[in-house]
């Protein structure tokens, strides 16, 4: 009944007024709803336009780095020592590389295992193409993965264009492998015979940024990126902020499935790094480097069979600008750039010659007799000696302070009372033993005045040179001895840690526990030459933008450290002594410098460094200066286990002077009259 | 006859519908340029067939439709039941019947058929059955297919049916009390579905369905991987459009796959991105114009049946437009309701165009002499 269909008949007409009102009401409802929609659209698209889309669009664009060209390093004449060339680096995109890949312990013969691990298979194929050992490729990737998860990881291998083409043609066999144009260091000077020597430790090298770099205070203020390269040693490191320029950026839009769409566009141009101008003279550096080799040869000919390394420092004594700083053995800086030829030998921890330790500023040795002028300064300034003072130069000496009555011998058979300059001329040990003994008296009276003056001359603290790694050497005193672990933990600590007369006595002739680097010696001798100012040694003189104009803050002219106010009488007496040492009949390097032009003033040193294999070994030293036409030069040369300073070290220094002052010099071994 | 027909078509309505459809095709063409398949081509066919069908239906006298309403109702029930029993699933929802190589959605056609049916029912019992019984009868008449549709599951269409029912009853003149009761019942049902029953362990809606519906209430908390992604992407696309739109080439959200369902549910977001506020407002204005013409038919119609059909069509269109657009801009739950004349899809494009055809039929025949003469109507504005 409810649902019966009644017979169709015309039904009453709909009541017009209420119908119209109801229709109107429906219309109003409709209008209201649409207006609400419009308001919301207005808010979304006009008032807060882009608010919801900004984050979305941003996540759809990925940026990648356009590496900047690193700045050049040029010598003082503008010759380019270090430059850059373009190369292609291979990257693994860790965002799309199979996660959880582990190829530990696999080598290139484990193909059957590798096949089952997709990630390892890709790396294995890559290793084959770029001709690198598979374990190394795996290690290169895995060691960088944790710091760079989700980003392309640049491997330290460059690839050739044919290799790139090969892999791109088979890109489905090399998923997640991509390539980036990059720069590697280039050393044009090596091919130039006039320049072809670069001190690789001093110049330094560029390497992939490591986790240690990110926390290294040397890079503070630089905001290192997580990927990329940075200078790891030498000038490349200390001037990394200037050299690296700033990377550019390109952006690429991706669609929802991760495919790149449209072409990448440049967001920011890369800025080439600044050019670093060194104080070094490229040609003088080569002369110095070769001279050490020849000095070692002389030592070997002199039956010093353990001569194996050495160093030269050539410095402007008035400004501290270093013109040459060479270390032997050396190596080509190309060991740090692909294809890394020779890298293994250089970085081998079993390499006893430690080529990465620069002997000029990162190695320290007992200075021997070259230290005597420093003892003289200390003695004069603490009032032990003065103008006209003399001491007995006997064949031996025993200290009244010394309960063991040890006999300290002179090297030569002189027996006379002499003044300071003569003592320097003939390098009389016992003269200086007596001064050392007097310093011991001072110690007993509570004063470490000897060490104080030694330190004022720059020993015992790393010189403030603008490359990392300079060592401080050792200026021993009672405190040092009391805390020196081999003494403290040795069999007789109570005796071994005592400061004894022999310690001051030995130190007076540059032996004992005293250690110094050739650079420190150069700074001290510069003070003797320039009237008593301790200069700040530096290897960089200015920094320019890539357009050649001086960069802001780019004028490197470090001020001297301190003025010692040494009296002219002292300096004159020392100078007289050093003149005698190079010109007098009994001078210790007369054979080398007697007729040398310009006039050279300097001191030899033969520092005993006995070892079990070589109980008679000595380090050969020569330190001094010359000056011509207002241009002075300090040179320090050292041959480790080189024997007598006058025989093997003096000629090395002479060669450097000759090139600097453009005088002729015939390289030959010095005569054995030196100490 | 034909001259009469041509003379009395509502040309403004026709022009508006054709404009919206053309606009929809244009948007579809650009938005799907990176998509596989030829969505634009298919939609072109659907629209063409629909326009022809609209013009044909406009020529059918409303009285004929009215006479056939019981068989049509039976057809609705049968097809919806068949969907439930043996439907083809897409995206986890079984809403389609595949017949002779075509897929069609019975729930879409049911909307139009139920409008006609309910209008006939209400018109013929006016003054005979009590208002209360009539309301209940209407609820049952629409409710039965609605529940079947809901079980497909097609929550969106079920809601549209509810909205149609409300609109028709309202225009019919059902007492206010009835609406209060019905809204109350609706609120209680919502509470039951979303809180009470789940609390007792009975889940009327699947969790994903419930999340989808409530996602629009808290867009910030959305995990892009889950339900809220569609809304976030839509908001991003609309917001990206700004005042004037990005144009086709820079419509990155649409073109590069970041906007899901950009040809169907979220086609309005494409309009928002490509054409900006100007384009979106223009489209809304066109819809407003269309709805106005529909409202005019309500008052112009000479019969209760005609007015009710018009009311049903207007309610249906209004509800779909509001919910779909609201869904893309975060004001309404995500319910899978397509945007009339814009979204891709044969069944609903056809349904909506035929519905306009029915409106036109009523408009045309409102002027014929063979309908009983009625008192003059007060036209709307």
CSV table of N, CA and C in Angstrom, one decimal, chain A residues 523-634:
chain,number,residue,atom,x,y,z
A,523,UNK,N,117.2,31.9,11.7
A,523,UNK,CA,116.7,33.1,12.4
A,523,UNK,C,117.7,33.7,13.4
A,524,UNK,N,118.4,32.8,14.1
A,524,UNK,CA,119.4,33.3,15.0
A,524,UNK,C,120.5,34.0,14.3
A,525,UNK,N,121.0,33.4,13.2
A,525,UNK,CA,122.1,34.0,12.5
A,525,UNK,C,121.7,35.3,11.9
A,526,UNK,N,120.4,35.4,11.5
A,526,UNK,CA,119.9,36.7,11.0
A,526,UNK,C,120.0,37.8,12.0
A,527,UNK,N,119.7,37.4,13.3
A,527,UNK,CA,119.9,38.4,14.3
A,527,UNK,C,121.3,38.9,14.5
A,528,UNK,N,122.2,38.0,14.3
A,528,UNK,CA,123.6,38.3,14.4
A,528,UNK,C,124.0,39.3,13.3
A,529,UNK,N,123.4,39.1,12.1
A,529,UNK,CA,123.7,39.9,11.0
A,529,UNK,C,123.0,41.3,11.0
A,530,UNK,N,121.7,41.3,11.4
A,530,UNK,CA,121.0,42.5,11.3
A,530,UNK,C,121.0,43.4,12.5
A,531,UNK,N,121.8,43.1,13.5
A,531,UNK,CA,122.0,43.9,14.6
A,531,UNK,C,121.1,43.5,15.8
A,532,UNK,N,120.6,42.4,15.8
A,532,UNK,CA,119.9,41.9,17.0
A,532,UNK,C,118.4,41.8,17.0
A,533,UNK,N,117.8,41.8,15.8
A,533,UNK,CA,116.3,41.6,15.7
A,533,UNK,C,116.0,40.2,15.3
A,534,UNK,N,115.1,39.7,16.0
A,534,UNK,CA,114.6,38.3,15.7
A,534,UNK,C,113.4,38.6,14.7
A,535,UNK,N,113.7,38.2,13.4
A,535,UNK,CA,112.7,38.4,12.3
A,535,UNK,C,111.7,37.3,12.3
A,536,UNK,N,110.6,37.5,11.6
A,536,UNK,CA,109.6,36.4,11.5
A,536,UNK,C,109.8,35.8,10.1
A,537,UNK,N,110.3,34.5,10.1
A,537,UNK,CA,110.5,33.9,8.8
A,537,UNK,C,109.2,33.6,8.1
A,538,UNK,N,109.1,33.8,6.8
A,538,UNK,CA,107.9,33.6,6.0
A,538,UNK,C,108.3,33.2,4.6
A,539,UNK,N,107.4,32.4,4.0
A,539,UNK,CA,107.6,32.0,2.6
A,539,UNK,C,106.6,32.6,1.6
A,540,UNK,N,105.6,33.4,2.1
A,540,UNK,CA,104.7,34.0,1.2
A,540,UNK,C,104.9,35.5,1.4
A,541,UNK,N,104.9,36.2,0.3
A,541,UNK,CA,105.0,37.7,0.4
A,541,UNK,C,103.7,38.4,0.0
A,542,UNK,N,102.9,37.9,-0.8
A,542,UNK,CA,101.7,38.6,-1.1
A,542,UNK,C,100.7,37.6,-1.8
A,543,UNK,N,99.4,38.1,-1.8
A,543,UNK,CA,98.4,37.3,-2.4
A,543,UNK,C,97.6,38.2,-3.3
A,544,UNK,N,97.4,37.7,-4.5
A,544,UNK,CA,96.6,38.5,-5.5
A,544,UNK,C,95.4,37.8,-6.0
A,545,UNK,N,94.4,38.5,-6.4
A,545,UNK,CA,93.3,37.9,-7.0
A,545,UNK,C,93.7,37.3,-8.3
A,546,UNK,N,92.8,36.5,-8.9
A,546,UNK,CA,93.2,35.9,-10.2
A,546,UNK,C,93.3,36.9,-11.3
A,547,UNK,N,92.8,38.1,-11.1
A,547,UNK,CA,93.0,39.1,-12.1
A,547,UNK,C,94.3,39.9,-11.9
A,548,UNK,N,95.1,39.6,-10.8
A,548,UNK,CA,96.4,40.2,-10.6
A,548,UNK,C,96.4,41.3,-9.6
A,549,UNK,N,95.3,41.8,-9.2
A,549,UNK,CA,95.3,42.9,-8.2
A,549,UNK,C,95.5,42.3,-6.8
A,550,UNK,N,96.0,43.1,-6.0
A,550,UNK,CA,96.3,42.7,-4.6
A,550,UNK,C,95.0,42.4,-3.9
A,551,UNK,N,94.9,41.2,-3.3
A,551,UNK,CA,93.7,40.8,-2.5
A,551,UNK,C,93.7,41.6,-1.2
A,552,UNK,N,92.5,41.9,-0.7
A,552,UNK,CA,92.4,42.6,0.6
A,552,UNK,C,93.1,41.8,1.6
A,553,UNK,N,94.0,42.4,2.4
A,553,UNK,CA,94.7,41.7,3.4
A,553,UNK,C,95.8,40.8,2.8
A,554,UNK,N,96.1,41.0,1.6
A,554,UNK,CA,97.0,40.1,0.9
A,554,UNK,C,98.5,40.5,0.9
A,555,UNK,N,98.8,41.6,1.6
A,555,UNK,CA,100.2,42.0,1.7
A,555,UNK,C,100.8,41.3,3.0
A,556,UNK,N,101.6,40.3,2.7
A,556,UNK,CA,102.1,39.5,3.9
A,556,UNK,C,103.4,40.1,4.2
A,557,UNK,N,103.5,40.9,5.3
A,557,UNK,CA,104.8,41.5,5.7
A,557,UNK,C,104.9,41.4,7.2
A,558,UNK,N,105.2,40.2,7.7
A,558,UNK,CA,105.1,40.1,9.1
A,558,UNK,C,106.2,40.9,9.8
A,559,UNK,N,105.8,41.4,11.0
A,559,UNK,CA,106.7,42.2,11.7
A,559,UNK,C,107.7,41.3,12.5
A,560,UNK,N,108.8,41.9,12.8
A,560,UNK,CA,109.8,41.1,13.6
A,560,UNK,C,109.2,40.7,14.9
A,561,UNK,N,109.8,39.7,15.5
A,561,UNK,CA,109.3,39.2,16.8
A,561,UNK,C,109.7,40.1,17.9
A,562,UNK,N,111.0,40.4,18.0
A,562,UNK,CA,111.5,41.2,19.1
A,562,UNK,C,112.9,41.7,18.7
A,563,UNK,N,113.2,42.7,19.4
A,563,UNK,CA,114.6,43.3,19.3
A,563,UNK,C,115.4,43.0,20.5
A,564,UNK,N,116.5,42.4,20.3
A,564,UNK,CA,117.3,42.0,21.5
A,564,UNK,C,118.2,43.1,22.0
A,565,UNK,N,118.4,44.1,21.3
A,565,UNK,CA,119.3,45.3,21.7
A,565,UNK,C,120.7,44.7,22.0
A,566,UNK,N,121.2,44.0,21.1
A,566,UNK,CA,122.6,43.5,21.3
A,566,UNK,C,123.6,44.6,21.0
A,567,UNK,N,124.5,44.8,21.9
A,567,UNK,CA,125.5,45.9,21.7
A,567,UNK,C,126.3,45.7,20.5
A,568,UNK,N,126.7,46.8,19.9
A,568,UNK,CA,127.5,46.7,18.7
A,568,UNK,C,128.8,46.0,18.9
A,569,UNK,N,129.4,46.3,20.1
A,569,UNK,CA,130.7,45.7,20.4
A,569,UNK,C,130.6,44.1,20.4
A,570,UNK,N,129.5,43.6,20.9
A,570,UNK,CA,129.4,42.1,20.8
A,570,UNK,C,129.3,41.7,19.4
A,571,UNK,N,128.4,42.3,18.6
A,571,UNK,CA,128.2,41.9,17.2
A,571,UNK,C,129.4,42.0,16.4
A,572,UNK,N,130.2,43.1,16.7
A,572,UNK,CA,131.5,43.3,15.9
A,572,UNK,C,132.4,42.2,16.2
A,573,UNK,N,132.5,41.8,17.5
A,573,UNK,CA,133.5,40.8,17.9
A,573,UNK,C,133.1,39.5,17.3
A,574,UNK,N,131.8,39.2,17.3
A,574,UNK,CA,131.3,37.9,16.6
A,574,UNK,C,131.6,38.0,15.1
A,575,UNK,N,131.4,39.1,14.5
A,575,UNK,CA,131.6,39.2,13.1
A,575,UNK,C,133.1,39.1,12.8
A,576,UNK,N,133.9,39.6,13.6
A,576,UNK,CA,135.4,39.5,13.4
A,576,UNK,C,135.7,38.0,13.5
A,577,UNK,N,135.2,37.3,14.5
A,577,UNK,CA,135.4,35.9,14.6
A,577,UNK,C,135.0,35.1,13.5
A,578,UNK,N,133.8,35.4,12.9
A,578,UNK,CA,133.3,34.7,11.8
A,578,UNK,C,134.0,35.0,10.5
A,579,UNK,N,134.6,36.2,10.5
A,579,UNK,CA,135.4,36.5,9.3
A,579,UNK,C,136.7,35.7,9.4
A,580,UNK,N,137.2,35.6,10.5
A,580,UNK,CA,138.4,34.8,10.7
A,580,UNK,C,138.1,33.3,10.3
A,581,UNK,N,136.9,32.9,10.7
A,581,UNK,CA,136.6,31.5,10.5
A,581,UNK,C,136.5,31.2,9.0
A,582,UNK,N,136.2,32.2,8.2
A,582,UNK,CA,136.1,31.9,6.7
A,582,UNK,C,137.3,32.4,5.9
A,583,UNK,N,138.3,33.2,6.6
A,583,UNK,CA,139.4,33.7,5.9
A,583,UNK,C,140.7,33.5,6.5
A,584,UNK,N,140.8,33.3,7.8
A,584,UNK,CA,142.1,33.1,8.4
A,584,UNK,C,142.7,31.8,8.1
A,585,UNK,N,144.0,31.7,8.3
A,585,UNK,CA,144.7,30.4,8.0
A,585,UNK,C,144.2,29.3,8.9
A,586,UNK,N,143.8,29.6,10.1
A,586,UNK,CA,143.2,28.6,10.9
A,586,UNK,C,141.7,28.6,11.0
A,587,UNK,N,141.1,29.3,10.0
A,587,UNK,CA,139.6,29.4,10.0
A,587,UNK,C,139.1,28.0,9.5
A,588,UNK,N,137.9,27.7,10.0
A,588,UNK,CA,137.4,26.3,9.7
A,588,UNK,C,136.7,26.2,8.4
A,589,UNK,N,136.4,27.2,7.7
A,589,UNK,CA,135.9,27.0,6.3
A,589,UNK,C,136.6,28.0,5.3
A,590,UNK,N,137.9,28.3,5.6
A,590,UNK,CA,138.6,29.1,4.7
A,590,UNK,C,138.8,28.5,3.4
A,591,UNK,N,139.0,27.2,3.4
A,591,UNK,CA,139.3,26.6,2.1
A,591,UNK,C,138.1,26.8,1.1
A,592,UNK,N,136.9,27.0,1.6
A,592,UNK,CA,135.8,27.2,0.8
A,592,UNK,C,135.6,28.7,0.5
A,593,UNK,N,135.7,29.6,1.5
A,593,UNK,CA,135.3,31.0,1.4
A,593,UNK,C,136.5,31.9,1.4
A,594,UNK,N,137.7,31.4,1.5
A,594,UNK,CA,138.8,32.3,1.6
A,594,UNK,C,138.9,33.3,0.5
A,595,UNK,N,138.7,32.9,-0.7
A,595,UNK,CA,138.7,33.9,-1.8
A,595,UNK,C,137.4,34.1,-2.4
A,596,UNK,N,136.3,33.9,-1.6
A,596,UNK,CA,135.0,34.0,-2.2
A,596,UNK,C,134.6,35.5,-2.2
A,597,UNK,N,133.9,35.8,-3.3
A,597,UNK,CA,133.3,37.2,-3.4
A,597,UNK,C,131.8,37.0,-3.4
A,598,UNK,N,130.9,37.8,-2.7
A,598,UNK,CA,131.4,38.8,-1.8
A,598,UNK,C,131.9,38.1,-0.5
A,599,UNK,N,132.3,38.9,0.5
A,599,UNK,CA,132.8,38.4,1.7
A,599,UNK,C,131.8,37.7,2.5
A,600,UNK,N,132.1,36.5,2.9
A,600,UNK,CA,131.2,35.6,3.6
A,600,UNK,C,131.7,35.5,5.0
A,601,UNK,N,130.8,35.6,6.0
A,601,UNK,CA,131.1,35.4,7.4
A,601,UNK,C,130.3,34.2,7.8
A,602,UNK,N,131.0,33.2,8.4
A,602,UNK,CA,130.2,32.1,8.9
A,602,UNK,C,130.9,31.1,9.7
A,603,UNK,N,130.2,30.2,10.3
A,603,UNK,CA,130.7,29.2,11.3
A,603,UNK,C,130.4,27.8,10.8
A,604,UNK,N,131.4,26.9,10.9
A,604,UNK,CA,131.2,25.5,10.7
A,604,UNK,C,130.7,24.8,12.0
A,605,UNK,N,130.2,23.6,11.8
A,605,UNK,CA,129.8,22.8,12.9
A,605,UNK,C,129.9,21.4,12.6
A,606,UNK,N,130.4,20.6,13.5
A,606,UNK,CA,130.5,19.1,13.4
A,606,UNK,C,129.9,18.5,14.6
A,607,UNK,N,128.6,18.2,14.6
A,607,UNK,CA,127.9,17.8,15.8
A,607,UNK,C,127.9,16.3,15.9
A,608,UNK,N,128.4,15.8,17.0
A,608,UNK,CA,128.5,14.4,17.2
A,608,UNK,C,127.1,13.8,17.3
A,609,UNK,N,126.7,12.8,16.5
A,609,UNK,CA,125.4,12.1,16.7
A,609,UNK,C,125.7,10.6,16.6
A,610,UNK,N,126.4,10.1,17.6
A,610,UNK,CA,126.8,8.7,17.6
A,610,UNK,C,125.5,7.8,17.6
A,611,UNK,N,125.5,6.7,16.9
A,611,UNK,CA,124.5,5.7,17.0
A,611,UNK,C,125.2,4.4,17.1
A,612,UNK,N,124.4,3.4,17.4
A,612,UNK,CA,125.0,2.0,17.5
A,612,UNK,C,125.7,1.6,16.3
A,613,UNK,N,125.1,1.9,15.1
A,613,UNK,CA,125.7,1.5,13.8
A,613,UNK,C,126.9,2.4,13.5
A,614,UNK,N,126.8,3.7,13.9
A,614,UNK,CA,127.9,4.6,13.6
A,614,UNK,C,128.3,5.5,14.7
A,615,UNK,N,129.2,5.0,15.6
A,615,UNK,CA,129.5,5.7,16.8
A,615,UNK,C,130.3,7.0,16.5
A,616,UNK,N,130.9,7.1,15.3
A,616,UNK,CA,131.6,8.3,15.0
A,616,UNK,C,130.9,9.3,14.1
A,617,UNK,N,129.6,9.1,13.9
A,617,UNK,CA,128.9,10.0,13.0
A,617,UNK,C,128.7,11.4,13.5
A,618,UNK,N,128.8,12.3,12.6
A,618,UNK,CA,128.5,13.7,13.0
A,618,UNK,C,127.6,14.4,12.0
A,619,UNK,N,126.8,15.3,12.4
A,619,UNK,CA,126.1,16.2,11.5
A,619,UNK,C,127.0,17.3,11.0
A,620,UNK,N,127.1,17.5,9.8
A,620,UNK,CA,127.9,18.6,9.2
A,620,UNK,C,127.0,19.9,9.1
A,621,UNK,N,127.5,21.0,9.7
A,621,UNK,CA,126.7,22.3,9.6
A,621,UNK,C,127.6,23.4,9.0
A,622,UNK,N,127.0,24.3,8.4
A,622,UNK,CA,127.6,25.6,8.1
A,622,UNK,C,126.5,26.7,8.2
A,623,UNK,N,126.8,27.8,8.9
A,623,UNK,CA,125.8,28.8,9.0
A,623,UNK,C,126.5,30.2,8.9
A,624,UNK,N,125.9,31.1,8.2
A,624,UNK,CA,126.6,32.4,8.1
A,624,UNK,C,125.9,33.3,7.1
A,625,UNK,N,126.5,34.4,6.7
A,625,UNK,CA,125.9,35.4,5.8
A,625,UNK,C,126.9,36.1,4.9
A,626,UNK,N,126.3,36.7,3.9
A,626,UNK,CA,127.1,37.6,3.1
A,626,UNK,C,126.2,38.7,2.6
A,627,UNK,N,126.8,39.8,2.0
A,627,UNK,CA,126.0,40.9,1.6
A,627,UNK,C,126.7,41.6,0.5
A,628,UNK,N,125.9,42.0,-0.5
A,628,UNK,CA,126.5,42.8,-1.6
A,628,UNK,C,125.4,43.7,-2.2
A,629,UNK,N,125.9,44.9,-2.4
A,629,UNK,CA,124.9,46.0,-3.0
A,629,UNK,C,123.7,46.1,-2.1
A,630,UNK,N,123.8,46.0,-0.9
A,630,UNK,CA,122.6,46.2,0.0
A,630,UNK,C,121.7,45.0,0.0
A,631,UNK,N,122.1,43.9,-0.6
A,631,UNK,CA,121.3,42.7,-0.5
A,631,UNK,C,122.0,41.7,0.3
A,632,UNK,N,121.6,41.4,1.6
A,632,UNK,CA,122.2,40.4,2.4
A,632,UNK,C,121.5,39.1,2.3
A,633,UNK,N,122.2,38.0,2.6
A,633,UNK,CA,121.7,36.7,2.6
A,633,UNK,C,122.3,35.9,3.7
A,634,UNK,N,121.4,35.2,4.5
A,634,UNK,CA,121.8,34.2,5.5
A,634,UNK,C,121.6,32.8,4.9
